[in-house]
Amino acid sequence: MLLWIILLIVLWEIFASVVTQTKRTPENVMPHLSGVIDSIFSDKRINGSQTAFEMIIENAGATLSRAGIGYLIGIALGFVLALLMSLSGVIEKIAFPYLMLIQLIPILGMAPIINAITGDIAVSRIVIAAILTFYPVATNTIAGFKAVEPAKHELMYSYAASKFQIYTKTMIPFCIPYLFTGLKISAPMAITASILVDTLQGGIGLGCLLSQSLKGAMTRYVFWDIVFFSAFIGILSFYLMSVIENLLCRYKRAGGSGKKG
């Protein structure tokens, strides 16, 4: 991992040096990383009252709050649908094709439709984040339900367990690692979707700030600050889900260490 990071930094600096030799200024196309880092910690007021870092944090708060709400809604709906599909083959046959259809619709094509339906920009951003979370959670959770060994079902039936007991004692605990696979996939997607939709609509958000910086409303260093910050948040969200998974699925690690021993 460290080797790849070093390689990317070297390649970045090479291209930034090439740009320096052209008529274009490097800060407008590809600045040196030192310039980007300096712009983050600079106390220069970009819009008259805020530094670049203060602007990014303020807009990130709006974007991440909408992405977070949509993410939680998508998790709840995706898990409930997976549970219903596991309980009823009819529901699975009806719902699964629509799940695939939702996944095929581009985010940028979906945004105007959702905005027209909801009539509210903020709500439409939440809905889109929820939709992109919904599919990975639903499909991975249903895969977890289907992966339960028949022997475990037979054991529960031999104890005369009810359907509720089978799901709470066996099915749901078994599918949690599958659920977290969906959560790790959808967390960066929800954040990316929120930023992309922000670029199409007005208001406050990282995407809006990104769009303004591209139009020359402020220094282009702000653009690169947002790009790096967004990438960092996306990667962080993935690893955060991994940490939560490790905390909740201690039995998984214990089983893995037992096999190694």
Tab-separated table of N, CA, C and O in Angstrom, residues 38 101 156 185:
chain	number	residue	atom	x	y	z
A	38	ASP	N	-0.108	23.524	1.075
A	38	ASP	CA	-0.006	24.903	1.574
A	38	ASP	C	-1.357	25.601	1.535
A	38	ASP	O	-1.699	26.365	2.452
A	101	LEU	N	-32.613	-3.068	-12.198
A	101	LEU	CA	-32.946	-1.903	-13.018
A	101	LEU	C	-32.467	-0.612	-12.364
A	101	LEU	O	-31.913	0.268	-13.032
A	156	MET	N	-32.129	-26.463	13.674
A	156	MET	CA	-33.133	-25.601	14.299
A	156	MET	C	-34.515	-26.235	14.247
A	156	MET	O	-35.287	-26.165	15.218
A	185	ILE	N	-19.211	-1.364	0.464
A	185	ILE	CA	-19.329	-0.955	-0.940
A	185	ILE	C	-20.117	0.338	-1.060
A	185	ILE	O	-19.754	1.250	-1.815
